[in-house]
XYZ file of C-alpha atoms in Angstrom:
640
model
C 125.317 0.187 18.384
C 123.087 -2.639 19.682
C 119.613 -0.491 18.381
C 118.427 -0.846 15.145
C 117.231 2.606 14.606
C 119.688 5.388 14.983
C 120.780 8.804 13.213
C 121.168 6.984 10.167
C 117.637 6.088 9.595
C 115.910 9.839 10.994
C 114.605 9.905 7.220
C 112.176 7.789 8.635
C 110.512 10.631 10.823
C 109.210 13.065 8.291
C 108.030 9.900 5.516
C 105.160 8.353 8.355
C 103.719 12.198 8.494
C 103.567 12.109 4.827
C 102.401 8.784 4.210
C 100.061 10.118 6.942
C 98.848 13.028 4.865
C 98.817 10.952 1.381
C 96.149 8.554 3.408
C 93.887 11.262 4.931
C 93.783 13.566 2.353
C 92.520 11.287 -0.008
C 90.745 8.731 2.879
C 89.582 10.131 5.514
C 85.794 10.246 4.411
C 85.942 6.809 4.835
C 88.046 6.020 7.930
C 86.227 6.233 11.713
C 86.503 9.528 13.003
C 88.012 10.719 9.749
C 91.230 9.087 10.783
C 91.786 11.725 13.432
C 93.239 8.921 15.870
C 95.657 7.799 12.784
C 97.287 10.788 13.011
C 97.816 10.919 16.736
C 99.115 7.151 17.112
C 101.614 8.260 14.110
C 102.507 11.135 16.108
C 103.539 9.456 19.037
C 105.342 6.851 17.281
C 107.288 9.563 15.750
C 108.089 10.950 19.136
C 109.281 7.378 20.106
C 111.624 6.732 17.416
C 112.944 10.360 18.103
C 114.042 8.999 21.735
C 115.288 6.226 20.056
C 117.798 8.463 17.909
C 118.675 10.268 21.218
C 119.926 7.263 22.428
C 122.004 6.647 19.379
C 123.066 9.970 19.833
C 124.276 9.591 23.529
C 125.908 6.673 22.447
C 128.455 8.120 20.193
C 130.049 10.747 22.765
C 134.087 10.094 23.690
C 135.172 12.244 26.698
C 132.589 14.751 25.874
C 132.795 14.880 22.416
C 130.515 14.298 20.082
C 132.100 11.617 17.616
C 129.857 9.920 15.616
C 132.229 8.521 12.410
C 129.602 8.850 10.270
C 126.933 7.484 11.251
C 124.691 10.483 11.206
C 124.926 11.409 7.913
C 122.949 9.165 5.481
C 122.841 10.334 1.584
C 122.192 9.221 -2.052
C 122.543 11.182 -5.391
C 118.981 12.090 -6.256
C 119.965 14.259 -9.575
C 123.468 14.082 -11.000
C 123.790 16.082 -14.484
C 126.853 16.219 -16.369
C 128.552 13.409 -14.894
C 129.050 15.382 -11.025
C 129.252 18.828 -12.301
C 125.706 19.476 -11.020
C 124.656 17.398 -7.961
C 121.621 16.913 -5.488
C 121.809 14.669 -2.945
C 118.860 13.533 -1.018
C 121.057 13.961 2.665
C 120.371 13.736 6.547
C 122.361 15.297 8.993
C 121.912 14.576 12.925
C 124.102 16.751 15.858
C 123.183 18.990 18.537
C 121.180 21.024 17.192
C 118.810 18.689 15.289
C 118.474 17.141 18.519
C 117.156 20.465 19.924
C 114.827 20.621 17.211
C 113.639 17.110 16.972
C 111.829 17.046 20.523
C 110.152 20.169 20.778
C 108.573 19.357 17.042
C 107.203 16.365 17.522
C 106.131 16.625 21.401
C 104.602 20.004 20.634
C 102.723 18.317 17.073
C 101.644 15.599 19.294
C 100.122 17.473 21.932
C 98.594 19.725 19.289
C 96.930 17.093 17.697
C 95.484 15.462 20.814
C 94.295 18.753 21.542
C 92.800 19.530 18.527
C 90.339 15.923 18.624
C 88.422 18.234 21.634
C 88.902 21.527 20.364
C 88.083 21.023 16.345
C 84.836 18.008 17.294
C 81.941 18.975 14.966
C 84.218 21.355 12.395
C 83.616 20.806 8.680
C 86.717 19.666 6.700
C 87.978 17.958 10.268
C 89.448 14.675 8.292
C 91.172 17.443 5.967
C 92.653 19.756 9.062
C 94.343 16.781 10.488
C 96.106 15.980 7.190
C 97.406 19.310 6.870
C 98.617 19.129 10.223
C 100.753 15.631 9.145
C 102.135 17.523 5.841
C 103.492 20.499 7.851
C 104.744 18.062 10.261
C 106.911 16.302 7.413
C 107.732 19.619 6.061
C 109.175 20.814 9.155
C 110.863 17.163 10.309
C 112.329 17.321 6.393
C 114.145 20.886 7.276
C 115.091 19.559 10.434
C 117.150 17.150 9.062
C 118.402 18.221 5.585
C 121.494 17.825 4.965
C 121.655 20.095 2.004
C 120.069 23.309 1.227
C 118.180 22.224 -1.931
C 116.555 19.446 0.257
C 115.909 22.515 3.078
C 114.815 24.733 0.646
C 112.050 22.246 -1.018
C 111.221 21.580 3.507
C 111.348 25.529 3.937
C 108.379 25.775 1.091
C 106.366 22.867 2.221
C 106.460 24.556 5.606
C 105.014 27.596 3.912
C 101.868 26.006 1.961
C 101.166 23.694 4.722
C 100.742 27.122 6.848
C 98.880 28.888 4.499
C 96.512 26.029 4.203
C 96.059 26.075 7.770
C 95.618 29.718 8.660
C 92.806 29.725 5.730
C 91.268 27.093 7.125
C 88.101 29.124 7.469
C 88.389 30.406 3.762
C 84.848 31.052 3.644
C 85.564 34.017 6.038
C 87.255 36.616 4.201
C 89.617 37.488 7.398
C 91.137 34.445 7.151
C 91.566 34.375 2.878
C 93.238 37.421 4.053
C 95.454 36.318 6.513
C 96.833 33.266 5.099
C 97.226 35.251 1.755
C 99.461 37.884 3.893
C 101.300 35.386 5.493
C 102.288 33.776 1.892
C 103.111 36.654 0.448
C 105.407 37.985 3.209
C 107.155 35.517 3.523
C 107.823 34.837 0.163
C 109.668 38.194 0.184
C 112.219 36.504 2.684
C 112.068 33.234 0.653
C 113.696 35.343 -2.674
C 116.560 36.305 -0.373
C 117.060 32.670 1.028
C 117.068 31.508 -2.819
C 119.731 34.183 -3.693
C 121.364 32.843 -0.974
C 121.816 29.091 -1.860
C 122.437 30.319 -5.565
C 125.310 32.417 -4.312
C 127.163 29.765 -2.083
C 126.516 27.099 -4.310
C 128.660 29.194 -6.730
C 131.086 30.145 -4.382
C 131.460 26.417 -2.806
C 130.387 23.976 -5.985
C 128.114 22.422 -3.475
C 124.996 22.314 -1.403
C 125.752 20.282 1.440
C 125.243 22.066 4.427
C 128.660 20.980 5.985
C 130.719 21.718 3.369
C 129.983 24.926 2.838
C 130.756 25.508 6.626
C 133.723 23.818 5.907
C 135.049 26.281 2.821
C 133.877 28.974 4.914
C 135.609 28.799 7.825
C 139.140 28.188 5.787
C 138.514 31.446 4.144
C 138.117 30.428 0.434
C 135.634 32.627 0.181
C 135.916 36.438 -0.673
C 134.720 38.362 2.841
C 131.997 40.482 1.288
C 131.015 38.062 -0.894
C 130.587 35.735 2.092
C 128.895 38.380 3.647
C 126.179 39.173 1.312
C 125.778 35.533 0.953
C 124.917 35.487 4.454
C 122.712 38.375 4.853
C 120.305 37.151 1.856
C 120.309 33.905 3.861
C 119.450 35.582 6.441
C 116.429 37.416 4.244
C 114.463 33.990 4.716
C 115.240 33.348 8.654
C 113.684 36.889 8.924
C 110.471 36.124 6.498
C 109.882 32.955 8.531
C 110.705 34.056 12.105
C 108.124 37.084 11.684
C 111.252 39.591 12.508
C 111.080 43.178 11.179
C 110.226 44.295 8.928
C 108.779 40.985 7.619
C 107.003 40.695 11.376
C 103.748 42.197 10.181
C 101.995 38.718 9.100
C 101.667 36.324 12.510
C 99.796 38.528 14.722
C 97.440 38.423 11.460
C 97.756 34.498 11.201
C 95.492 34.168 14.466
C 92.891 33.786 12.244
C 93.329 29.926 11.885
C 92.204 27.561 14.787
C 93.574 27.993 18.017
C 95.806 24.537 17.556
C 97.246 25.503 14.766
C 98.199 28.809 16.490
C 100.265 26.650 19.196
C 101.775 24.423 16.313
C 102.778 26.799 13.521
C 103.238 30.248 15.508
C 104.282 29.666 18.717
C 107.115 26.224 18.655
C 107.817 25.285 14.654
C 107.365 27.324 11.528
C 108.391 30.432 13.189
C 111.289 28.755 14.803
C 112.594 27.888 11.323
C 114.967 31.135 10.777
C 116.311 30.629 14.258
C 117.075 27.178 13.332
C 118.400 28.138 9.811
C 121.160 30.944 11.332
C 122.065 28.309 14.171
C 123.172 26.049 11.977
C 124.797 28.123 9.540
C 126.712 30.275 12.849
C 130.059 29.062 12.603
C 130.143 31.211 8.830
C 128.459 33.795 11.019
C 131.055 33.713 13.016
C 133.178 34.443 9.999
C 131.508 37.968 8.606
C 130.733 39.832 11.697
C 128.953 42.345 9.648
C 125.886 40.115 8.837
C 126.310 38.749 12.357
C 125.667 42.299 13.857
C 122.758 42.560 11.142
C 121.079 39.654 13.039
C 121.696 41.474 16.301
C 120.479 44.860 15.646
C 117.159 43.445 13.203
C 116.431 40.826 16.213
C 116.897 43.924 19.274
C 114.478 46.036 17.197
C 111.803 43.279 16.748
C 111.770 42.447 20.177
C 111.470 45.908 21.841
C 108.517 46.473 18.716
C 106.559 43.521 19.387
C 106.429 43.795 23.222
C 105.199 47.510 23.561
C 102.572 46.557 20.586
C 101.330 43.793 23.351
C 100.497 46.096 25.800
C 97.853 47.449 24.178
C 96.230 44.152 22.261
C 93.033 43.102 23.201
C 92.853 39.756 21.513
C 94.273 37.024 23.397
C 95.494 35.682 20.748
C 97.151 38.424 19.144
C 98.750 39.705 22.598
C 100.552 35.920 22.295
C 101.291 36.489 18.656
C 103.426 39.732 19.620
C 105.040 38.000 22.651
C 106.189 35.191 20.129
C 107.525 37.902 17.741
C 109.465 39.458 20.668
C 110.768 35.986 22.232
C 112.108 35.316 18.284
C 113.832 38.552 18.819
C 115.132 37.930 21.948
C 116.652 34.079 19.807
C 118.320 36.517 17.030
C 119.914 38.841 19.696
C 121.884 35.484 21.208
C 122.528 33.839 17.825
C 124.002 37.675 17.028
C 125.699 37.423 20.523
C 127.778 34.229 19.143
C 125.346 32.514 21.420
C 123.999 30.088 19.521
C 123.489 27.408 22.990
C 121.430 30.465 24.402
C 119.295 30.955 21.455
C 118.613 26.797 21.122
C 117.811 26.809 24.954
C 115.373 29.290 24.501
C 113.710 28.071 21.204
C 113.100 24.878 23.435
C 111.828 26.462 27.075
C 109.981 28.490 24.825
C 108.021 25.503 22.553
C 106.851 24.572 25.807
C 105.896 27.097 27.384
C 104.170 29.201 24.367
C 102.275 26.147 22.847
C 101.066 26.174 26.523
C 99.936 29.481 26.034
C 98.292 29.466 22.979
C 96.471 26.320 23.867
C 95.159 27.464 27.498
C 93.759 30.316 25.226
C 91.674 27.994 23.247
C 90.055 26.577 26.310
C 89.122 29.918 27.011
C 87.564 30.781 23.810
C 86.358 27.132 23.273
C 84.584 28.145 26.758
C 83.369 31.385 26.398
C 82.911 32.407 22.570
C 85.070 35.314 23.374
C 88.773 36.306 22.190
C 88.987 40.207 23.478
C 90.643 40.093 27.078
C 88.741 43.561 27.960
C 84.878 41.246 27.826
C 86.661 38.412 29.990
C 87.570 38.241 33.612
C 87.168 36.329 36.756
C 87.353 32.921 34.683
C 89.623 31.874 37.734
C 86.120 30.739 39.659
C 84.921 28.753 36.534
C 88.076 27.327 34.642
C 90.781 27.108 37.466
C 92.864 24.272 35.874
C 92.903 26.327 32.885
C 93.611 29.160 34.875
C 96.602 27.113 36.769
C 98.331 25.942 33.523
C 98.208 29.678 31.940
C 99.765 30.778 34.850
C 102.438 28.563 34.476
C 102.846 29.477 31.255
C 103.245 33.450 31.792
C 105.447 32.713 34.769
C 107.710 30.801 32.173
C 107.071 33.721 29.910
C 107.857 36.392 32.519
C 111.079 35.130 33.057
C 110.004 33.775 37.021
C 112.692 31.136 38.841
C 111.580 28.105 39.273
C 110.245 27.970 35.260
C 111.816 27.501 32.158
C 111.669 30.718 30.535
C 113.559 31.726 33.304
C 117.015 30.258 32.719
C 116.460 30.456 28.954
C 116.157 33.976 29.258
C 118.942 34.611 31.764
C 121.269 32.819 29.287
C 120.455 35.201 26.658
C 121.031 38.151 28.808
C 124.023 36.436 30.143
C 125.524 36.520 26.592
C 124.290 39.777 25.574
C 126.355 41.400 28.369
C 129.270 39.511 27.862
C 129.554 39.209 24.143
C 127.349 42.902 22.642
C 127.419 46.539 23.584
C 126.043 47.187 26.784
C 123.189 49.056 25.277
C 121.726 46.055 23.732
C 122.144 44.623 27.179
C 120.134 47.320 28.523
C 117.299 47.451 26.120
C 116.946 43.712 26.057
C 116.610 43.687 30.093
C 114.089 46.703 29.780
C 112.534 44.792 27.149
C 112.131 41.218 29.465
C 110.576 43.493 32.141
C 108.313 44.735 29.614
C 107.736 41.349 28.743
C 106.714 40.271 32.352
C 104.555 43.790 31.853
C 102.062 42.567 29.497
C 102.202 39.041 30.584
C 100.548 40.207 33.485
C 98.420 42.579 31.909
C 96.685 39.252 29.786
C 96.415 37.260 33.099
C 94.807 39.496 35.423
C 92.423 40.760 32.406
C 91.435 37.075 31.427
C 90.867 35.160 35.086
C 90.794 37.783 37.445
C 88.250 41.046 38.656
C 85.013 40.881 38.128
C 83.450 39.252 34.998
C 83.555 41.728 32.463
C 80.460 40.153 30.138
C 78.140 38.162 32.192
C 76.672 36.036 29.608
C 80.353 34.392 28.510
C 81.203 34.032 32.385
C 77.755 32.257 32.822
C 78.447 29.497 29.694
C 82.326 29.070 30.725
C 83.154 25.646 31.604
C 86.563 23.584 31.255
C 87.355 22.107 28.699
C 87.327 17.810 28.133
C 89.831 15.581 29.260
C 91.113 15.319 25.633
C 92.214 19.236 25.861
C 93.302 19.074 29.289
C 95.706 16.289 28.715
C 98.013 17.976 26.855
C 97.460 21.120 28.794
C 99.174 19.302 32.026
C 102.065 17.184 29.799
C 102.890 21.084 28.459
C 102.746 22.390 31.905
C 105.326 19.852 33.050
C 107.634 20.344 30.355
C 107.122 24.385 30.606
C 108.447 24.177 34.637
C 111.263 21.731 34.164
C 112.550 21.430 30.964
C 114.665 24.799 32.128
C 116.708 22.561 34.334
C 118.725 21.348 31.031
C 120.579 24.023 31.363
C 122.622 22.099 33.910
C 125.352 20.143 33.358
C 124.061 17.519 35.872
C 120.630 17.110 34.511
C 122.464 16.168 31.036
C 124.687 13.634 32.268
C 121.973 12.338 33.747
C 120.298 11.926 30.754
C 123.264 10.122 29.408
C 124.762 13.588 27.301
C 128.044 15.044 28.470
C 126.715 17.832 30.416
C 123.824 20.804 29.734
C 122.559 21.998 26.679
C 125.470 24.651 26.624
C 127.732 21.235 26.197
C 125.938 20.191 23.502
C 125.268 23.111 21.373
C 127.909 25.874 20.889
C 130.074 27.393 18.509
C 133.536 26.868 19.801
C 134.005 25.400 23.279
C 131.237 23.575 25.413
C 129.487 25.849 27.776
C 129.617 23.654 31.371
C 126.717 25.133 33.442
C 126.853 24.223 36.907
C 125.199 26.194 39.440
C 123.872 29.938 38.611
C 125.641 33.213 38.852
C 123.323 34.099 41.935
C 124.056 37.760 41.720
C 123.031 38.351 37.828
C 120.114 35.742 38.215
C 118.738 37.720 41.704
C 119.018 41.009 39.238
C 116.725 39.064 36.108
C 114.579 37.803 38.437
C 113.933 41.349 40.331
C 113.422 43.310 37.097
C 110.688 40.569 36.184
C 108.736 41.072 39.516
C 109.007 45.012 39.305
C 107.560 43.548 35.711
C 104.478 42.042 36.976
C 104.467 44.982 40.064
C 103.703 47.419 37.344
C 101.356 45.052 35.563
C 99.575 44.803 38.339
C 99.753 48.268 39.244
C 97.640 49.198 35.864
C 95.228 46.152 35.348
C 94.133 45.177 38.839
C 90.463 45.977 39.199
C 89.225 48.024 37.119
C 92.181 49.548 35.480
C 92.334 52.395 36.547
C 95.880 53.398 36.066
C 95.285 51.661 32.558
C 92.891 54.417 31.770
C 94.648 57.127 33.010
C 97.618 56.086 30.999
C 95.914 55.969 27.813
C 94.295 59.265 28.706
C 97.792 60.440 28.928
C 99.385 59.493 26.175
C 96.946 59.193 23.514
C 99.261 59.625 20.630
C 101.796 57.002 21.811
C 98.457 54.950 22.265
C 97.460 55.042 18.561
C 100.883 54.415 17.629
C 101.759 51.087 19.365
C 97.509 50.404 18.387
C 98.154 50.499 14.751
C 101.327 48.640 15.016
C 103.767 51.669 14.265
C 102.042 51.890 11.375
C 104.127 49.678 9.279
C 100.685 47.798 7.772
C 99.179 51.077 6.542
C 102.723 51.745 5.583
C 102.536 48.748 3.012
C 99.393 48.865 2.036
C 100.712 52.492 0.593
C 103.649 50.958 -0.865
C 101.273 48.193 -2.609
C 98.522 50.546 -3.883
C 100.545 53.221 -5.341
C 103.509 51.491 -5.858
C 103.181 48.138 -6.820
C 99.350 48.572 -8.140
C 101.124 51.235 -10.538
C 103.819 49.827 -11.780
C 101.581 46.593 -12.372
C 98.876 49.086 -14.184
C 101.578 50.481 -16.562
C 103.442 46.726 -17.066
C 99.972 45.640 -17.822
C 99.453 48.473 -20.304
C 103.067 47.628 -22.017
C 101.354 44.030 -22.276
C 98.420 44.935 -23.772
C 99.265 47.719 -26.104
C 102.502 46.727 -27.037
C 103.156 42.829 -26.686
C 99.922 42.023 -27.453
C 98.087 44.125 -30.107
C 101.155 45.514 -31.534
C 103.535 42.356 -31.628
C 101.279 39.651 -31.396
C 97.966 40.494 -32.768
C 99.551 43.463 -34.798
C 101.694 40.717 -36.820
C 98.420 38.603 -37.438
C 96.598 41.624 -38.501
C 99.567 42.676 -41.075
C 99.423 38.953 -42.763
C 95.343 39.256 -43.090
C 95.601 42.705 -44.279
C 98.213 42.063 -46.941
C 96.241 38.556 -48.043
C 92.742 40.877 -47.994
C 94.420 43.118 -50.873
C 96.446 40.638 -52.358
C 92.962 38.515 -53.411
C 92.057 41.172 -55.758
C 94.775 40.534 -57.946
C 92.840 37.046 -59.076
C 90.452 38.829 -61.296
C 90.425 35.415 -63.644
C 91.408 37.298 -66.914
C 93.926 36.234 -69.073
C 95.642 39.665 -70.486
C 95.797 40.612 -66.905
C 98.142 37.397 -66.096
C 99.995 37.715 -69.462
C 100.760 41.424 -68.236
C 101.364 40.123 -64.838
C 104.025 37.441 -66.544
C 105.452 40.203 -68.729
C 106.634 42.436 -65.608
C 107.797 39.253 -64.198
C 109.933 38.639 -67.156
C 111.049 42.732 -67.241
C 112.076 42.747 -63.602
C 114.410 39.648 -64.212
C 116.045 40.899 -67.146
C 117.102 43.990 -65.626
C 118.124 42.031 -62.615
C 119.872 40.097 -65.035
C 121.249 43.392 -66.613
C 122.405 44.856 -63.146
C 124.719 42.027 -62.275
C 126.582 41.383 -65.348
């Protein structure tokens, strides 16, 4: 291949993260800086050996096809029981879609951790934040690249510790114990289902590798609606991960970590994982249309949810939170669309563009001590780079042409038309204009009108070169990494043609030039979008007011997030808390004092009374010996 480090050797990306963590979690007391700049020069090598397996990856293309003989798969039996009857293999797998993944991972963790050397200076536990951030980086590189779904599933759980460590950063404040307990526990509830799952097809196939179980799929030696239930349990996890409903209710809660690890874990990786996880597994998708249209209908719902619930948010962070929850949606719509280029597309435009987001939002709280949107305003006089790169961001976001989020978006639309009824079409336009709604809404609220709380307008400032830096990189990537949608831009880049050629299900999507027409339409229903936006928040939001005014009902419903967290907290009190008050009863009375103790208690009480036959008189033993001898003979006298 003439390059030494290729497809075959990606195992190499997630083991430097967690040789990384290994040597600052035990370390970093003692290193300079508390190794902070180790993990940020092991970052960017990682994102240099990742262009290095591009190129290996470019290399092995024949007239367009992707024809690798081999070479991406690397593998060795890591448990073998029963001489092959019961197999794990320790696997990597390398095509389109891990070269999706790949980039946006490791740019997105190396920006975040550049950032974070500005943004978490003078925090307790800093040596330890930056070797959490290298363990969920291996996690995540590990379920990139499995090629089996023991291997993902031991990534997939890494993944989850590593962000519950880092929401609860701040354990010591009980918000955040709260949060990163919520955010465990939810998605464990998706993490039984993804279990079942594997269990299921590994029964059904005799295997866990990923591609063989695509393989005895798709040549139908699998019963349909066992296939199907297979699939939909898979799909259990996806959901738990991707925050889609009604497992959605933990990441606008996981805002209570640092800002960084917002951008990281919530807006371009972990949540990403279920998209990921349903892309790869969509030519069996493809197979049981039934779970496909589950994906659809459970990704249209979350997305229409989590976009009217940001109208109304007041943290900045938690108005981002719901947008990522919609975006996801808008991922599962394509992927139940057959889409499965669309939905990749837009997991990348929208790593970019969201970790741009959430990170512009940390300048403005690492400015001004303030989170709620409704005490900010006019920050555009005192933090206008910041102010620049956020509104590149929400232009992405809103779905405006020149930016990425644009022709991410109009793919998925594209393919919802095409390929789903033309209701979901309809609601999933209505629900991009809402999209570019809100978006507006959090820009006009944060940098312009008046300033809103004098005191945090007076002490804003931008933020240090080390935050900004990644802040610009982002903003470059958020504006033209869009144009990969075109078949030109790939070749160029040595691939055979746009990400549609690259990642698909059957044939090669060849993007050329855009449908002008359909494209004018997106972009019009965006600007009408922001027209309405501005209609309402401009000033002093007035219209805002009067809205609220209006509709106060429909106000405390989309407030209190449909309700679906009291709706839980119900089911956990009176449900859960019950039937754990009468299992614990069961335990106690039952198991324990009865069987256990009650047992112990029997063999004391029976040696208690059983002492007072040794009264150390000898007529008493000679009788004793005598109805000994009495009770034989008639034994004896019985049997004969």
């Amino acid at each position: 291949m003439g390059i030494e480090f290729g497809m075959e050797q990606v195992w190499v990306l997630p083991a430097i993260p967690a040789a990384l963590f290994i040597v600052l979690a035990l370390l970093n007391p003692l290193l300079p800086r508390r190794g902070d700049f180790l993990a940020a020069l092991g970052m960017a090598t990682v994102v240099g050996l990742v262009f290095l397996v591009l190129v290996d990856y470019t290399s092995v293309f024949n007239g367009g096809h992707f024809e690798p003989d081999g070479t991406n798969v690397f593998s060795f039996d890591w448990v073998n029981i029963g001489q092959g009857f019961f197999i794990i293999e320790f696997s990597t797998f390398v095509d389109g879609i891990t070269m999706v993944m790949l980039p946006v991972v490791t740019i997105v963790a190396t920006m975040v951790i550049v950032y974070s050397v500005g943004y978490m200076h003078g925090e307790q536990r800093y040596g330890w934040y930056f070797a959490v951030l290298c363990l969920f980086v291996s996690a995540m590189l590990t379920l990139v690249v499995s090629g089996n779904l023991i291997q993902l599933y031991l990534a997939w759980e890494g993944v989850g510790l590593a962000s519950y460590l880092l929401i609860g950063f701040y354990w010591e404040r009980q918000s955040a114990a709260e949060a990163a307990k919520k955010a465990f526990i939810t998605t464990r509830i998706g993490d039984v289902g993804l279990l079942i799952g594997i269990i299921l097809l590994w029964r059904a196939t005799g295997t866990f590798d990923i591609q063989e179980i695509i393989a005895i799929a798709k040549a139908g030696q699998i019963d349909e609606t066992y296939l199907t239930v297979s699939m939909i349990f898979l799909f259990m996890g996806a959901a738990g991960k991707s925050a889609q409903f009604p497992l959605h209710v933990w990441l606008p809660d996981a805002m209570e970590g640092p800002t960084p690890v917002s951008a990281l874990i919530h807006a371009a990786t972990m949540v990403v994982a279920g998209v990921y996880l349903v892309a790869r597994f969509s030519p069996v998708y493809a197979e049981v249309l039934i779970a496909r249209d589950v994906i659809l209908y459970v990704g249209l719902i979350t997305a229409v949810m989590a976009a009217s619930m940001g109208l109304v948010t007041s943290d900045i962070k938690r108005v981002l939170a719901y947008s990522t929850v919609s975006q996801l949606g808008f991922m599962f719509v394509a992927l139940g669309s057959g889409a499965v280029g669309a939905a990749m597309f837009h997991l990348l435009t929208h790593a970019f563009f969201k970790a741009l987001l959430f990170l512009g939002s940390g300048s403005v709280i690492h400015a001004t001590h303030r989170q709620e949107v409704e005490s900010l305003g006019g920050l555009r006089r005192k933090m206008p780079f910041t102010a620049a790169v956020f509104s590149v961001g929400s232009l992405a976001l809103a779905g405006i042409p020149i930016f990425a989020g644009f022709w991410s978006k109009d793919e998925i639309l594209h393919a919802t038309l095409k390929d789903a009824p033309v209701a979901v079409y309809v609601t999933l336009a209505g629900t991009a204009m809402l999209t570019a709604v809100y978006t507006t809404r959090l820009v006009l609220l944060t940098f312009f009108g008046a300033p809103r709380d004098q005191h945090a307008f007076d002490h804003a400032h931008e933020s240090p070169i080390i935050m900004n830096a990644p802040l610009a990189l982002l903003a470059v990537l958020a504006t033209v990494s869009g144009f990969l949608a075109f078949d030109q831009v790939g070749q160029a880049l040595g691939l055979p043609g746009g990400i549609g050629a690259n990642v698909f299900l059957e044939h090669a999507h060849h993007f050329t030039e855009p449908d002008y027409a359909f494209a004018g339409t997106a972009t019009l229903m965006s600007l009408v979008g922001i027209g309405i936006g501005w209609a309402y928040w401009h000033g002093d939001s007035r219209r805002a007011v009067a809205a609220r005014q209006w509709a106060p009902d429909l106000h405390a419903l989309l407030v209190n997030r449909y309700y679906m967290d009291g709706l839980y907290q119900g089911i956990i009190n009176r449900v859960i808390l019950g039937a754990g008050s009468l299992i614990a009863w069961f335990d106690k009375k039952v198991v324990n004092e009865t069987g256990v103790d009650g047992g112990a208690q029997a063999v004391s009480y029976l040696g208690y009374r059983l002492k007072f036959l040794q009264t150390g008189r000898i007529p008493n033993y000679a009788f004793g010996m005598a109805l000994g001898v009495l009770a034989l003979a008639l034994v004896a006298i019985g049997n004969s």
